[in-house]
Tab-separated table of C-alpha atoms in Angstrom:
chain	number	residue	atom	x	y	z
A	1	UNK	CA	11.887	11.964	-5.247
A	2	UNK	CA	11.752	14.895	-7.776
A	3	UNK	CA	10.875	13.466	-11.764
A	4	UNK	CA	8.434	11.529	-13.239
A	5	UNK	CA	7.942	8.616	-15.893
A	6	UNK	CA	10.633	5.882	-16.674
A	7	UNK	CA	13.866	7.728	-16.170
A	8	UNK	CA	12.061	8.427	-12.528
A	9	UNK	CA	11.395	4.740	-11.577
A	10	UNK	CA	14.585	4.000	-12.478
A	11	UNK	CA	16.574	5.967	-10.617
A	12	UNK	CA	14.192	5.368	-7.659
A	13	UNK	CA	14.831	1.191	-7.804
A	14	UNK	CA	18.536	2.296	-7.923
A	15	UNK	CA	18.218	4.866	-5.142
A	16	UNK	CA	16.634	1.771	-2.835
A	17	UNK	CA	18.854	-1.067	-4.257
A	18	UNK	CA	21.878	1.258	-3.167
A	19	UNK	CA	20.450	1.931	-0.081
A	20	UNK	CA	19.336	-1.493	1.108
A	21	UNK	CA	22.991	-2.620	-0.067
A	22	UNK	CA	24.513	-0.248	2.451
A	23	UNK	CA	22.322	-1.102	4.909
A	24	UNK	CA	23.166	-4.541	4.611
A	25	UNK	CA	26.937	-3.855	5.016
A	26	UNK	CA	25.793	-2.741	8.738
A	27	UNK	CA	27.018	0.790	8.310
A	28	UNK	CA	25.654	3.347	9.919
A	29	UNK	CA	22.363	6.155	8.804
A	30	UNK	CA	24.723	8.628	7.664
A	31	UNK	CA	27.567	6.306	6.414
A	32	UNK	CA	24.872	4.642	4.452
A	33	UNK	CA	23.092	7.435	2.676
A	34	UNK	CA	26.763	9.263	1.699
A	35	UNK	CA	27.671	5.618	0.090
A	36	UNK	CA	24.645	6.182	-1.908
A	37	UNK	CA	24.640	9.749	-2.504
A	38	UNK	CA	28.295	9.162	-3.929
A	39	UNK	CA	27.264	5.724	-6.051
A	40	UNK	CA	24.113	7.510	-7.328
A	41	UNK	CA	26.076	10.606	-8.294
A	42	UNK	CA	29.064	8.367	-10.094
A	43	UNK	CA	26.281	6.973	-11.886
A	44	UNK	CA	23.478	9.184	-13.018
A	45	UNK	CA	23.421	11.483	-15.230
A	46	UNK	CA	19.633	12.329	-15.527
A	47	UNK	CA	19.901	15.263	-12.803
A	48	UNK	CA	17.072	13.619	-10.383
A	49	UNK	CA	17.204	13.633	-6.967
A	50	UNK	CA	15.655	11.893	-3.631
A	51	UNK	CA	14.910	12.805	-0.182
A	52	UNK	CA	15.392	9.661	2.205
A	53	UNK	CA	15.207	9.255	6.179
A	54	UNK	CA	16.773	6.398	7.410
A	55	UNK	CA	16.974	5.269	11.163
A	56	UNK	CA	17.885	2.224	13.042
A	57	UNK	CA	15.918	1.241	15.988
A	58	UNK	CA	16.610	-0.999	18.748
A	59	UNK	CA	13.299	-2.111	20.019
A	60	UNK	CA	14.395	-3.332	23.396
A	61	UNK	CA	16.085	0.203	24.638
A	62	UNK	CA	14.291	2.812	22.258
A	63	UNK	CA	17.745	4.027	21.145
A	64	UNK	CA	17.012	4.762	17.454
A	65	UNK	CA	19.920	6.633	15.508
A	66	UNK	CA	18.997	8.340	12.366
A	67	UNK	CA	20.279	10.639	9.421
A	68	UNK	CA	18.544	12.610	6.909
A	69	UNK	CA	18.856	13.685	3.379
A	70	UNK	CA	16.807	16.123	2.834
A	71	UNK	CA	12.973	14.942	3.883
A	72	UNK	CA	10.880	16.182	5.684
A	73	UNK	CA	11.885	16.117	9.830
A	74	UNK	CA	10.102	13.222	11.555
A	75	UNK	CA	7.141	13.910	14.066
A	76	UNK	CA	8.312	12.578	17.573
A	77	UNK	CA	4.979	12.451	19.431
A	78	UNK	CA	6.394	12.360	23.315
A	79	UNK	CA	3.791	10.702	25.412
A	80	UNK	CA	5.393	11.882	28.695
A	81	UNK	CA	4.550	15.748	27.776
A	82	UNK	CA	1.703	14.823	25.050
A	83	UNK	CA	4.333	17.071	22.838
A	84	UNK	CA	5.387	16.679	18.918
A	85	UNK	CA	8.989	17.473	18.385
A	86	UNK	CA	10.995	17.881	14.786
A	87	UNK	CA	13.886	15.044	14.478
A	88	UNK	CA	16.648	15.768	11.753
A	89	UNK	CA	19.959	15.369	11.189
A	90	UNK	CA	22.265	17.619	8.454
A	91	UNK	CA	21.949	16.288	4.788
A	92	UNK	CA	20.362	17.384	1.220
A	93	UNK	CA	18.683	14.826	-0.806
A	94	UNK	CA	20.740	12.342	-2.411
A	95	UNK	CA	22.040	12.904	-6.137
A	96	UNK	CA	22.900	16.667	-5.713
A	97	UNK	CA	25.911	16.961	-4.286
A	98	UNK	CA	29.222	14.596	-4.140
A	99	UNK	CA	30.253	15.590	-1.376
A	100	UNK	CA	27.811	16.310	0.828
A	101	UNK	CA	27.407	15.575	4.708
A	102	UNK	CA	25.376	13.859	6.364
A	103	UNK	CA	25.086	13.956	10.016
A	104	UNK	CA	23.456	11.776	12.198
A	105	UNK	CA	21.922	11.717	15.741
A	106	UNK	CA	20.442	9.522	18.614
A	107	UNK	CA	16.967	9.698	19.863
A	108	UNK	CA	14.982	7.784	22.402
A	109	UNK	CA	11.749	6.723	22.030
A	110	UNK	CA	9.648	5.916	25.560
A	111	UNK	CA	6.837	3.453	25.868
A	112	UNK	CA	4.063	5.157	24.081
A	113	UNK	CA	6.079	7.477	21.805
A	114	UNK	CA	5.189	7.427	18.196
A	115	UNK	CA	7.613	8.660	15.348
A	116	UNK	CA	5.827	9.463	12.570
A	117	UNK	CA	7.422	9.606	8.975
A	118	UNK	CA	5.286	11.743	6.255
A	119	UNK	CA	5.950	13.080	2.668
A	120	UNK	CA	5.211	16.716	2.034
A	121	UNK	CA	2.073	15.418	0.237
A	122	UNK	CA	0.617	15.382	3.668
A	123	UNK	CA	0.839	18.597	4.708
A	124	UNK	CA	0.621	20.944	1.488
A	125	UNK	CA	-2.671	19.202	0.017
A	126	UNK	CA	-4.567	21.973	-0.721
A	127	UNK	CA	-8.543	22.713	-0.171
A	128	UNK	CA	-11.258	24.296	-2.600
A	129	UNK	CA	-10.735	27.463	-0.264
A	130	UNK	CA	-6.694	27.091	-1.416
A	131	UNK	CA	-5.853	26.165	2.158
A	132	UNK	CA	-3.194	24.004	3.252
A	133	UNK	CA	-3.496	20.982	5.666
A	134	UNK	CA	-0.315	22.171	7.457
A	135	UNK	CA	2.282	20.722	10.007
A	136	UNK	CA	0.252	21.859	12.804
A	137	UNK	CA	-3.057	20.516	11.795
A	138	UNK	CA	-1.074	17.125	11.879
A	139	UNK	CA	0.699	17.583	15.041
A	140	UNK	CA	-2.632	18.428	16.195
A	141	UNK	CA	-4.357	15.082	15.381
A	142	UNK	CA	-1.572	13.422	16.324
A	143	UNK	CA	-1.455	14.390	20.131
A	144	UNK	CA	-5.359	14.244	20.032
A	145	UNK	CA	-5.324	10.094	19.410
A	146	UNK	CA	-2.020	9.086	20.354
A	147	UNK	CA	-3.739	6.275	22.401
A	148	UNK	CA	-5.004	4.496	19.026
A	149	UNK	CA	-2.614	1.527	17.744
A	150	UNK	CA	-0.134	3.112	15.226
A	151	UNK	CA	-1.954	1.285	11.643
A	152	UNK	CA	-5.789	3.133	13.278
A	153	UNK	CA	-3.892	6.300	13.856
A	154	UNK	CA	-2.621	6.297	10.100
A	155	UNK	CA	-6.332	5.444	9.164
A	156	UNK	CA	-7.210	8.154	10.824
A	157	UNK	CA	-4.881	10.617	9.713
A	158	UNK	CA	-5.667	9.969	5.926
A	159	UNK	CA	-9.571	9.900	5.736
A	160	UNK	CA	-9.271	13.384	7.669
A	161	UNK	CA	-6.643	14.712	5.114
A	162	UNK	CA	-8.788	13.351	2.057
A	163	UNK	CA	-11.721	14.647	4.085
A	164	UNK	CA	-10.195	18.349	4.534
A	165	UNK	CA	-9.018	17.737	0.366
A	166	UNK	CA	-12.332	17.408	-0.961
A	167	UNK	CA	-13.164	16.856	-4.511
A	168	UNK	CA	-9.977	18.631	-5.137
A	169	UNK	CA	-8.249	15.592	-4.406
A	170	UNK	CA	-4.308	14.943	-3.989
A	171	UNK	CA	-1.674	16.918	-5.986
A	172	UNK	CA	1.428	15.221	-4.468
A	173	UNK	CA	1.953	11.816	-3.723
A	174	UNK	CA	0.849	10.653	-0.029
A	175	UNK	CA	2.975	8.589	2.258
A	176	UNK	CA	2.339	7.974	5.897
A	177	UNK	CA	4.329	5.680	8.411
A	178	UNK	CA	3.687	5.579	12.290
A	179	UNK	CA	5.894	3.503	14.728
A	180	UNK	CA	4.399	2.916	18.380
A	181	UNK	CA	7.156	2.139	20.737
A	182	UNK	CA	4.599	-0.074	22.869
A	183	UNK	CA	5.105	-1.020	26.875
A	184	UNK	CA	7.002	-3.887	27.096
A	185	UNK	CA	4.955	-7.071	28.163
């Protein structure tokens, strides 16, 4: 989400009211986010903006379909090949354009895969030698503890980025969510 303060807070609640509406209407990703891009367009007029991912998944097949407005591409940790992979779909952010597309694909996640949903707060922090944490750097501790539960693998991933930050701290905010498709039992 791009702003700050009240007017900010605001239009998020309305951004995730909208949202949670559509979702409840049992449309689909990319049917929901244009219902809200076009709602949140008719009714803002404060010029701010939001990134969203949203994704259905069907726990008992793996089948998870998924559209994007403009955040950053998932992490699809494949635990056949011990690979990351990008996931997006077509879309800006919602609240820029009226009519703007969003498309919408199909993924499968295998027992063991992980999807892993970040804000760009993760990978631009910045050190006290001005370097940044990077994609790779994530993708890296990612397929190095892929065999941790998904909430000790998040643990992990933010005390090394506010280890690699320092004193400098965060600039952005810092948002981290890991799904584990486990083995079935």
């Amino acid at each position: 989400m791009f702003g700050q303060g009240i007017p900010a807070a605001l239009f998020m609640a309305l951004a995730t009211t909208v949202l949670r509406f559509g979702m409840s209407l049992n449309l689909s990703p990319s049917q929901v986010i244009d219902r809200a891009n076009r709602l949140i367009i008719r009714d803002q007029r404060s010029r701010l903006f939001a990134t969203v991912f949203l994704g259905y998944l069907d726990p008992a097949s793996g089948a998870m379909a998924f559209a994007c407005a403009g955040h950053n591409p998932p992490l699809l940790y494949r635990a056949a090949t011990r690979t990351c992979e990008s996931i997006s779909a077509e879309g800006c952010a919602i609240g820029v354009f009226q009519n703007a597309v969003f498309g919408e694909e199909i993924t499968h996640l295998t027992p063991g895969d992980l999807l892993v949903l970040y804000t760009d707060g993760i990978t631009e922090i910045i050190n006290a030698d001005d370097d940044e944490f990077g994609e790779a750097q994530l993708e890296a501790l990612i397929i190095a503890n892929a065999h941790l539960p998904a909430q000790a693998l998040t643990q992990l991933i933010l005390r090394e980025i506010n280890a690699f930050a320092g004193e400098e701290g965060a600039a952005d905010d810092e948002t981290l969510l890991i799904v584990k498709r486990n083995p079935a039992e």
